[in-house]
Amino acid sequence: MAGQSVLVTGGAGGLGSAVTAAFAEAGWRVVAPVRRAHPTVEPAGDGVHRLVADLSDPDDVARAVRAAADDPDAPLRAVVNLVGGYAGGGLVHETPVEEFERMITVNLRPTHLVTREALPHLVAAGGGAVVCVSARAALSPFSGAAGYATAKAAVLAFANAVAVEYRRFGVRCNTVLPSVIDTPANRAAQPDADHSRWVAPAEIATVIRFLASDESAPTSGAAVPVYGRA
C-alpha cells in the first residue's frame, strides 16, 4: 500500500500499537495522533508519524487530519478510529447521568469528529475506508456497563450511517467488535481470567488492516466480530 496514508487514532494504546505496526509493515504512511507525549511510544524510526492532539477538540482534530492528508504522494485513503474507553458502574438507576454521558463522549465524540473531518479528503482522493471500533457489549450488554454498551452501540450506528451516506463516493465504513483484548491493562484488571481465550491485539490489527485495504473493496456497513474464544 505504498503511496497511501492512514490516520490511526489511539495509536499509542494496547490495540493501537499493534494497528500502527501492522499498517507500517504493509508500507502505509501512518499518522497517529496521541493525547500527550508518552514515554512508551516508539521513536519515529518505526515509520509512524506522531503528533500530540486532543481528539475531543475540533481544532486539534482538524490539525491531525491535515497532517495525515498533506502528503501529495500519499493521499489519505483510510481512517481507523480506536479512541475510546471503558468504565463500569452500578445498575442503571445507580449510575449518575454524568458517568453515563461521559462514556458516550469518550467513545463517540472523537470517532465522529475525526471521521467528519476526514471524509472530504477521502472523497477527494477517489474513495477510501473508515474502520471504527465498537464492542461485543453493543450487541450483548452485561450488567454494570449500560453507559459503555450504549456508547459502543452508538458508534456502530454512526459507522453504518457513514457507510450508507458515502457509498456513492467510494468511501466504505466498517466496524470491528472486540470482546476482551489481551492487553497488559486488561490482564491487570482481570488477573484470574483465562487469558488464552482473549484475542491478541495483533490478530485484531490484521482484520482492521484488511478492512482498510482494497482487498475488502466489496465490504461496507459490516460489523465484524473479533471475539476469539472469549
XYZ file of N, CA and C in Angstrom:
690
model
N 0.822 -1.204 0.000
C 0.000 0.000 0.000
C 0.858 1.256 0.000
N 2.031 1.175 -0.568
C 2.897 2.349 -0.657
C 2.168 3.446 -1.409
N 2.394 4.685 -0.986
C 1.742 5.804 -1.637
C 0.371 6.113 -1.095
N 0.025 5.559 0.074
C -1.254 5.837 0.694
C -1.049 6.086 2.181
N -1.861 6.985 2.739
C -1.767 7.321 4.158
C -2.976 6.787 4.911
N -2.735 6.451 6.178
C -3.811 6.059 7.076
C -3.676 6.872 8.353
N -4.786 7.350 8.863
C -4.834 8.046 10.142
C -5.351 7.076 11.184
N -4.544 6.825 12.212
C -4.919 5.877 13.268
C -5.016 6.642 14.578
N -6.214 6.761 15.119
C -6.364 7.412 16.419
C -6.141 6.383 17.523
N -5.712 6.852 18.675
C -5.435 5.922 19.768
C -4.267 5.016 19.467
N -3.329 5.515 18.668
C -2.236 4.669 18.197
C -1.218 4.276 19.237
N -1.281 4.887 20.429
C -0.324 4.536 21.474
C -0.889 3.528 22.466
N -2.131 3.109 22.266
C -2.764 2.185 23.198
C -2.384 0.742 22.957
N -2.978 -0.137 23.757
C -2.666 -1.550 23.642
C -3.005 -2.117 22.279
N -4.153 -1.763 21.739
C -4.512 -2.176 20.385
C -3.859 -1.276 19.361
N -3.775 0.016 19.654
C -3.248 0.978 18.689
C -1.825 0.712 18.269
N -0.991 0.293 19.192
C 0.400 -0.002 18.847
C 0.480 -1.125 17.819
N -0.370 -2.133 17.983
C -0.386 -3.245 17.034
C -0.934 -2.803 15.686
N -1.925 -1.930 15.702
C -2.524 -1.468 14.443
C -1.541 -0.607 13.662
N -0.886 0.335 14.337
C 0.078 1.175 13.625
C 1.211 0.328 13.063
N 1.664 -0.664 13.815
C 2.732 -1.533 13.332
C 2.283 -2.325 12.111
N 1.041 -2.816 12.130
C 0.537 -3.609 11.005
C 0.492 -2.782 9.723
N 0.043 -1.548 9.826
C -0.015 -0.698 8.636
C 1.383 -0.308 8.169
N 2.254 0.032 9.107
C 3.614 0.420 8.724
C 4.330 -0.735 8.025
N 4.134 -1.941 8.532
C 4.781 -3.108 7.929
C 4.263 -3.359 6.519
N 3.030 -2.964 6.260
C 2.454 -3.155 4.926
C 2.790 -2.010 3.980
N 3.561 -1.041 4.448
C 4.027 0.032 3.580
C 3.185 1.282 3.566
N 2.175 1.366 4.431
C 1.367 2.568 4.512
C 2.162 3.702 5.178
N 1.866 4.925 4.805
C 2.291 6.086 5.593
C 1.282 6.231 6.730
N 1.754 6.113 7.965
C 0.871 6.067 9.125
C 1.012 7.358 9.927
N -0.104 8.010 10.193
C -0.143 9.186 11.055
C -0.987 8.834 12.273
N -0.400 8.993 13.459
C -1.065 8.564 14.680
C -1.039 9.679 15.722
N -2.115 10.447 15.842
C -2.172 11.455 16.901
C -2.278 10.797 18.269
N -1.570 11.367 19.247
C -1.623 10.875 20.619
C -2.017 12.023 21.532
N -2.621 11.684 22.652
C -3.161 12.718 23.543
C -2.048 13.554 24.162
N -0.947 12.905 24.498
C 0.182 13.616 25.095
C 1.452 12.821 24.805
N 2.591 13.479 24.950
C 3.856 12.757 24.775
C 3.896 11.608 25.773
N 4.218 10.433 25.293
C 4.149 9.221 26.119
C 5.506 8.520 26.107
N 6.037 8.182 27.279
C 7.384 7.604 27.308
C 7.503 6.243 26.650
N 6.374 5.537 26.459
C 6.470 4.208 25.860
C 6.263 4.233 24.350
N 5.995 5.398 23.795
C 5.805 5.480 22.356
C 7.122 5.238 21.637
N 7.074 4.423 20.597
C 8.280 4.090 19.856
C 8.820 5.322 19.137
N 10.103 5.368 18.832
C 10.658 6.516 18.120
C 10.131 6.589 16.696
N 10.332 7.749 16.068
C 9.815 7.964 14.723
C 10.412 6.994 13.712
N 11.510 6.349 14.045
C 12.149 5.408 13.149
C 11.296 4.200 12.827
N 10.176 4.003 13.537
C 9.316 2.851 13.236
C 8.402 3.115 12.059
N 8.545 4.288 11.441
C 7.739 4.594 10.270
C 6.402 5.219 10.576
N 6.115 5.491 11.856
C 4.847 6.084 12.245
C 5.054 7.559 12.573
N 4.267 8.430 11.959
C 4.349 9.866 12.201
C 3.366 10.216 13.320
N 3.878 10.748 14.413
C 3.033 11.051 15.559
C 2.970 12.555 15.825
N 1.837 12.988 16.319
C 1.684 14.362 16.761
C 0.753 14.369 17.955
N 0.935 15.346 18.821
C 0.098 15.452 20.017
C -1.179 16.195 19.640
N -2.330 15.599 19.946
C -3.613 16.220 19.632
C -4.678 15.689 20.578
N -5.586 16.568 20.958
C -6.751 16.200 21.759
C -7.905 15.969 20.785
N -8.287 14.728 20.588
C -9.264 14.411 19.554
C -10.705 14.643 19.992
N -10.876 15.238 21.159
C -12.201 15.723 21.529
C -12.362 17.194 21.172
N -11.269 17.805 20.682
C -11.269 19.217 20.313
C -11.292 19.362 18.798
N -12.290 20.031 18.232
C -12.396 20.122 16.770
C -11.177 20.743 16.098
N -10.543 21.731 16.727
C -9.367 22.363 16.120
C -8.195 21.392 16.059
N -7.981 20.632 17.139
C -6.908 19.641 17.138
C -7.187 18.533 16.128
N -8.453 18.158 16.022
C -8.819 17.136 15.036
C -8.506 17.614 13.629
N -8.858 18.857 13.334
C -8.586 19.399 12.004
C -7.096 19.401 11.710
N -6.292 19.736 12.709
C -4.844 19.760 12.525
C -4.303 18.353 12.282
N -4.821 17.376 13.030
C -4.360 15.998 12.862
C -4.719 15.453 11.487
N -5.932 15.748 11.027
C -6.350 15.263 9.711
C -5.540 15.935 8.614
N -5.247 17.220 8.773
C -4.405 17.892 7.775
C -3.032 17.236 7.693
N -2.479 16.866 8.838
C -1.172 16.210 8.851
C -1.226 14.874 8.111
N -2.360 14.177 8.227
C -2.495 12.886 7.551
C -2.728 13.045 6.052
N -3.251 14.204 5.645
C -3.628 14.390 4.251
C -2.696 15.317 3.483
N -1.578 15.724 4.109
C -0.756 16.771 3.485
C 0.352 16.269 2.576
N 0.425 14.949 2.369
C 1.463 14.405 1.502
C 0.853 14.070 0.145
N 1.137 14.858 -0.892
C 0.516 14.593 -2.197
C 0.929 13.255 -2.798
N 2.047 12.716 -2.338
C 2.493 11.417 -2.852
C 1.856 10.244 -2.108
N 1.148 10.559 -1.016
C 0.494 9.503 -0.230
C -0.832 10.038 0.290
N -1.834 10.144 -0.566
C -3.121 10.706 -0.146
C -3.766 9.894 0.969
N -4.554 10.567 1.774
C -5.263 9.888 2.854
C -6.325 8.972 2.261
N -6.194 7.669 2.546
C -7.135 6.690 1.986
C -7.834 5.868 3.067
N -7.419 6.026 4.332
C -8.062 5.237 5.379
C -7.978 5.952 6.712
N -9.016 5.746 7.521
C -9.081 6.267 8.888
C -9.464 5.110 9.801
N -8.729 4.952 10.885
C -9.027 3.918 11.871
C -9.296 4.607 13.201
N -10.520 4.486 13.692
C -10.941 5.137 14.935
C -10.839 4.164 16.101
N -9.769 4.304 16.894
C -9.559 3.416 18.031
C -9.820 4.095 19.369
N -9.904 5.422 19.389
C -10.036 6.124 20.662
C -11.353 5.752 21.343
N -11.270 5.441 22.616
C -12.456 5.103 23.400
C -12.046 4.778 24.814
N -12.966 4.301 25.585
C -12.650 3.973 26.963
C -13.778 3.197 27.613
N -13.442 2.542 28.714
C -14.425 1.744 29.444
C -14.449 2.161 30.899
N -15.638 2.241 31.444
C -15.810 2.425 32.881
C -17.070 1.685 33.282
N -16.926 0.787 34.225
C -18.077 0.068 34.745
C -18.760 0.872 35.841
N -19.859 0.367 36.335
C -20.586 1.056 37.394
C -21.650 0.159 37.969
N -22.665 0.778 38.521
C -23.761 0.020 39.091
C -24.853 -0.204 38.070
N -26.036 -0.520 38.594
C -27.189 -0.651 37.716
C -27.574 0.726 37.172
N -28.462 0.741 36.199
C -28.811 2.000 35.547
C -29.274 3.036 36.560
N -30.121 2.654 37.500
C -30.650 3.647 38.440
C -29.610 4.074 39.478
N -28.484 3.356 39.535
C -27.411 3.705 40.471
C -26.307 4.537 39.822
N -26.354 4.707 38.511
C -25.270 5.361 37.773
C -25.609 6.827 37.539
N -24.793 7.753 38.033
C -25.049 9.176 37.776
C -25.074 9.465 36.290
N -25.921 10.392 35.897
C -26.050 10.723 34.481
C -24.729 11.233 33.916
N -23.910 11.876 34.753
C -22.616 12.372 34.290
C -21.712 11.232 33.851
N -21.734 10.109 34.575
C -20.919 8.957 34.194
C -21.450 8.313 32.917
N -22.762 8.247 32.790
C -23.372 7.703 31.573
C -22.985 8.551 30.364
N -23.107 9.861 30.498
C -22.781 10.759 29.391
C -21.291 10.735 29.070
N -20.465 10.542 30.085
C -19.019 10.508 29.848
C -18.650 9.351 28.929
N -19.287 8.202 29.095
C -18.995 7.070 28.221
C -19.341 7.402 26.772
N -20.454 8.083 26.567
C -20.840 8.453 25.211
C -19.839 9.441 24.631
N -19.426 10.417 25.446
C -18.471 11.418 24.970
C -17.129 10.785 24.631
N -16.608 9.956 25.510
C -15.287 9.353 25.309
C -15.259 8.445 24.086
N -16.332 7.720 23.867
C -16.327 6.723 22.788
C -16.855 7.240 21.458
N -17.791 8.172 21.486
C -18.425 8.605 20.244
C -17.866 9.914 19.696
N -17.574 10.874 20.570
C -17.175 12.201 20.087
C -15.913 12.162 19.211
N -14.806 11.538 19.640
C -13.621 11.510 18.765
C -13.891 10.801 17.437
N -14.644 9.716 17.477
C -14.950 8.986 16.246
C -15.733 9.873 15.284
N -16.702 10.588 15.802
C -17.490 11.490 14.949
C -16.642 12.632 14.407
N -15.873 13.296 15.282
C -15.100 14.459 14.852
C -14.051 14.081 13.812
N -13.321 13.000 14.062
C -12.254 12.591 13.138
C -12.840 12.153 11.805
N -13.888 11.359 11.844
C -14.491 10.881 10.605
C -15.062 12.041 9.801
N -15.760 12.928 10.478
C -16.346 14.081 9.789
C -15.276 14.918 9.096
N -14.158 15.128 9.775
C -13.091 15.952 9.219
C -12.384 15.246 8.072
N -12.279 13.923 8.156
C -11.514 13.175 7.154
C -12.310 12.862 5.899
N -13.619 12.799 5.990
C -14.426 12.363 4.846
C -14.200 13.190 3.576
N -14.129 14.510 3.635
C -13.868 15.244 2.387
C -12.547 14.868 1.727
N -11.540 14.535 2.523
C -10.249 14.127 1.965
C -10.362 12.760 1.301
N -11.104 11.845 1.915
C -11.288 10.519 1.324
C -12.054 10.628 0.010
N -13.071 11.464 -0.002
C -13.842 11.675 -1.223
C -12.951 12.268 -2.312
N -12.136 13.264 -1.945
C -11.266 13.922 -2.916
C -10.214 12.960 -3.472
N -9.822 11.972 -2.667
C -8.827 11.001 -3.113
C -9.427 9.919 -3.989
N -10.730 9.983 -4.212
C -11.380 8.988 -5.055
C -11.965 7.826 -4.296
N -11.996 7.921 -2.980
C -12.561 6.857 -2.155
C -11.590 6.409 -1.093
N -12.051 5.541 -0.232
C -11.213 5.064 0.855
C -12.049 4.305 1.860
N -11.502 4.158 3.053
C -12.157 3.335 4.061
C -12.058 3.971 5.436
N -13.115 3.786 6.205
C -13.137 4.150 7.619
C -13.412 2.871 8.398
N -12.629 2.643 9.442
C -12.847 1.495 10.316
C -13.053 2.014 11.735
N -14.160 1.626 12.330
C -14.469 2.041 13.699
C -14.414 0.827 14.625
N -14.246 1.101 15.917
C -14.206 0.031 16.909
C -15.402 0.181 17.848
N -16.292 -0.770 17.779
C -17.401 -0.855 18.716
C -17.026 -1.896 19.772
N -17.932 -2.738 20.167
C -17.629 -3.773 21.164
C -18.740 -4.812 21.154
N -18.412 -5.984 21.608
C -19.420 -7.041 21.740
C -20.575 -6.581 22.619
N -20.252 -5.732 23.603
C -21.274 -5.247 24.532
C -22.354 -4.444 23.830
N -22.068 -3.907 22.644
C -23.088 -3.174 21.895
C -24.225 -4.091 21.475
N -23.906 -5.360 21.262
C -24.906 -6.344 20.857
C -25.369 -7.204 22.036
N -24.460 -7.437 22.980
C -24.763 -8.289 24.137
C -24.304 -7.584 25.400
N -25.091 -6.637 25.917
C -24.675 -5.884 27.108
C -24.519 -6.793 28.319
N -23.688 -6.337 29.247
C -23.544 -7.045 30.515
C -23.840 -6.072 31.646
N -24.186 -6.601 32.786
C -24.632 -5.780 33.906
C -23.538 -4.830 34.383
N -23.920 -3.616 34.691
C -22.983 -2.643 35.225
C -22.266 -1.820 34.185
N -22.670 -1.938 32.935
C -21.968 -1.217 31.868
C -22.939 -0.627 30.857
N -24.057 -0.089 31.335
C -25.071 0.440 30.421
C -24.528 1.610 29.607
N -23.753 2.476 30.240
C -23.190 3.612 29.516
C -22.235 3.177 28.429
N -21.373 2.236 28.755
C -20.404 1.722 27.781
C -21.119 1.026 26.628
N -22.077 0.161 26.943
C -22.799 -0.570 25.896
C -23.564 0.395 24.995
N -24.176 1.402 25.583
C -24.917 2.384 24.800
C -23.984 3.160 23.885
N -22.838 3.565 24.418
C -21.878 4.327 23.618
C -21.351 3.512 22.454
N -21.023 2.247 22.695
C -20.499 1.417 21.611
C -21.579 1.080 20.588
N -22.839 0.992 21.039
C -23.930 0.817 20.084
C -24.082 2.067 19.218
N -23.855 3.225 19.820
C -23.915 4.476 19.059
C -22.799 4.538 18.025
N -21.606 4.063 18.373
C -20.501 4.017 17.410
C -20.880 3.135 16.227
N -21.487 2.001 16.508
C -21.901 1.086 15.438
C -22.950 1.741 14.541
N -23.915 2.421 15.136
C -24.948 3.094 14.345
C -24.350 4.213 13.506
N -23.416 4.954 14.083
C -22.773 6.035 13.341
C -22.007 5.479 12.140
N -21.263 4.407 12.348
C -20.498 3.806 11.254
C -21.418 3.335 10.141
N -22.547 2.756 10.500
C -23.494 2.301 9.480
C -24.070 3.484 8.701
N -24.298 4.608 9.390
C -24.794 5.801 8.708
C -23.770 6.328 7.707
N -22.491 6.326 8.100
C -21.433 6.762 7.185
C -21.382 5.846 5.967
N -21.514 4.549 6.193
C -21.477 3.600 5.080
C -22.577 3.891 4.075
N -23.763 4.222 4.557
C -24.894 4.494 3.671
C -24.703 5.825 2.937
N -24.294 6.853 3.673
C -24.218 8.191 3.086
C -23.097 8.348 2.069
N -21.993 7.608 2.246
C -20.812 7.860 1.415
C -20.497 6.758 0.415
N -21.381 5.784 0.295
C -21.094 4.687 -0.643
C -20.972 5.202 -2.071
N -21.763 6.227 -2.420
C -21.713 6.727 -3.798
C -20.416 7.471 -4.100
N -19.670 7.808 -3.052
C -18.384 8.472 -3.228
C -17.212 7.489 -3.174
N -17.523 6.209 -3.032
C -16.465 5.212 -2.953
C -15.822 5.102 -1.591
N -16.483 5.635 -0.564
C -15.954 5.550 0.799
C -16.726 4.471 1.548
N -15.998 3.516 2.086
C -16.596 2.416 2.841
C -16.405 2.651 4.339
N -17.305 2.106 5.142
C -17.152 2.211 6.593
C -17.585 0.897 7.222
N -16.683 0.291 7.970
C -16.949 -0.974 8.648
C -16.545 -0.872 10.118
N -17.032 -1.798 10.909
C -16.803 -1.771 12.352
C -16.326 -3.133 12.825
N -15.360 -3.131 13.729
C -14.965 -4.370 14.393
C -15.509 -4.344 15.814
N -15.861 -5.522 16.298
C -16.448 -5.641 17.635
C -15.606 -6.604 18.467
N -14.651 -6.097 19.241
C -13.887 -6.964 20.131
C -14.717 -7.377 21.350
N -14.288 -8.434 21.990
C -14.804 -8.805 23.303
C -13.773 -8.322 24.324
N -12.886 -9.211 24.765
C -11.803 -8.797 25.659
C -10.490 -8.919 24.895
N -9.752 -7.820 24.814
C -8.471 -7.808 24.117
C -7.368 -8.133 25.108
N -6.437 -8.944 24.689
C -5.352 -9.383 25.579
C -4.278 -8.298 25.680
N -4.543 -7.295 26.501
C -3.598 -6.209 26.743
C -3.103 -6.269 28.183
N -1.959 -5.645 28.475
C -1.478 -5.611 29.867
C -2.503 -5.007 30.826
N -3.215 -3.978 30.371
C -4.201 -3.340 31.245
C -5.343 -4.292 31.577
N -5.810 -5.047 30.595
C -6.896 -5.990 30.856
C -6.427 -7.166 31.707
N -5.197 -7.584 31.523
C -4.669 -8.662 32.375
C -4.567 -8.208 33.825
N -4.155 -6.952 34.007
C -4.046 -6.421 35.368
C -5.421 -6.301 36.018
N -6.420 -5.942 35.218
C -7.767 -5.777 35.755
C -8.445 -7.119 36.023
N -8.049 -8.162 35.282
C -8.674 -9.482 35.433
C -7.584 -10.550 35.545
N -6.833 -10.539 36.634
C -5.685 -11.451 36.744
C -6.064 -12.929 36.789
N -7.292 -13.238 37.187
C -7.689 -14.637 37.324
C -8.442 -15.173 36.105
N -8.598 -14.361 35.091
C -9.309 -14.806 33.884
C -8.444 -15.761 33.079
N -9.092 -16.495 32.181
C -8.375 -17.377 31.267
C -7.921 -16.536 30.074
N -6.706 -16.029 30.151
C -6.217 -15.112 29.128
C -6.033 -15.786 27.774
N -5.939 -17.096 27.760
C -5.765 -17.802 26.482
C -7.002 -17.685 25.595
N -8.130 -17.309 26.173
C -9.363 -17.167 25.409
C -9.493 -15.781 24.777
N -8.659 -14.847 25.205
C -8.737 -13.483 24.712
C -8.036 -13.352 23.364
N -8.300 -12.260 22.677
C -7.731 -12.039 21.350
C -6.528 -11.108 21.450
N -5.432 -11.498 20.819
C -4.228 -10.668 20.826
C -4.439 -9.436 19.952
N -3.891 -8.292 20.362
C -4.035 -7.077 19.545
C -3.586 -7.267 18.102
N -2.505 -8.021 17.884
C -2.004 -8.207 16.518
C -3.019 -8.921 15.635
N -3.833 -9.814 16.222
C -4.850 -10.511 15.427
C -5.953 -9.554 14.989
N -6.352 -8.665 15.889
C -7.372 -7.677 15.533
C -6.806 -6.681 14.529
N -5.538 -6.332 14.695
C -4.900 -5.381 13.780
C -4.932 -5.893 12.345
N -4.763 -7.183 12.165
C -4.806 -7.767 10.823
C -6.175 -7.600 10.194
N -7.223 -7.786 10.995
C -8.588 -7.621 10.491
C -8.833 -6.161 10.113
N -8.385 -5.240 10.967
C -8.569 -3.815 10.697
C -7.841 -3.410 9.425
N -6.619 -3.866 9.264
C -5.860 -3.527 8.057
C -6.553 -4.058 6.810
N -7.108 -5.254 6.892
C -7.850 -5.819 5.763
C -9.055 -4.944 5.409
N -9.807 -4.504 6.421
C -10.987 -3.692 6.166
C -10.633 -2.316 5.604
N -9.412 -1.860 5.865
C -8.968 -0.574 5.333
C -8.373 -0.688 3.943
N -8.076 -1.887 3.515
C -7.363 -2.078 2.253
C -8.323 -2.338 1.102
N -7.793 -2.276 -0.106
C -8.600 -2.549 -1.300
C -9.036 -4.012 -1.375
N -8.403 -4.862 -0.591
C -8.782 -6.278 -0.593
C -10.215 -6.481 -0.107
N -10.725 -5.534 0.677
C -12.091 -5.642 1.190
C -13.030 -4.686 0.454
N -12.694 -4.349 -0.773
C -13.446 -3.344 -1.536
C -14.957 -3.592 -1.593
N -15.456 -4.833 -1.655
C -16.905 -5.013 -1.736
C -17.630 -4.836 -0.396
N -16.882 -4.636 0.683
C -17.476 -4.706 2.019
C -17.639 -3.316 2.632
N -18.870 -2.995 2.994
C -19.150 -1.758 3.713
C -20.396 -1.956 4.554
N -20.411 -1.320 5.719
C -21.540 -1.472 6.628
C -21.515 -2.760 7.418
N -20.347 -3.414 7.463
C -20.240 -4.690 8.189
C -19.871 -4.447 9.650
N -20.379 -5.321 10.504
C -19.996 -5.359 11.914
C -19.288 -6.685 12.131
N -17.982 -6.654 12.263
C -17.157 -7.858 12.245
C -16.796 -8.268 13.670
N -17.262 -9.418 14.142
C -16.888 -9.855 15.477
C -15.441 -10.333 15.505
N -14.715 -9.906 16.519
C -13.335 -10.380 16.740
C -13.244 -10.849 18.192
N -14.039 -11.861 18.512
C -14.193 -12.320 19.881
C -13.131 -13.330 20.322
N -12.520 -14.029 19.373
C -11.680 -15.147 19.770
C -12.535 -16.211 20.440
N -12.088 -16.693 21.590
C -12.869 -17.676 22.346
C -13.423 -17.069 23.622
N -13.408 -15.740 23.695
C -13.909 -15.070 24.903
C -15.432 -15.103 24.960
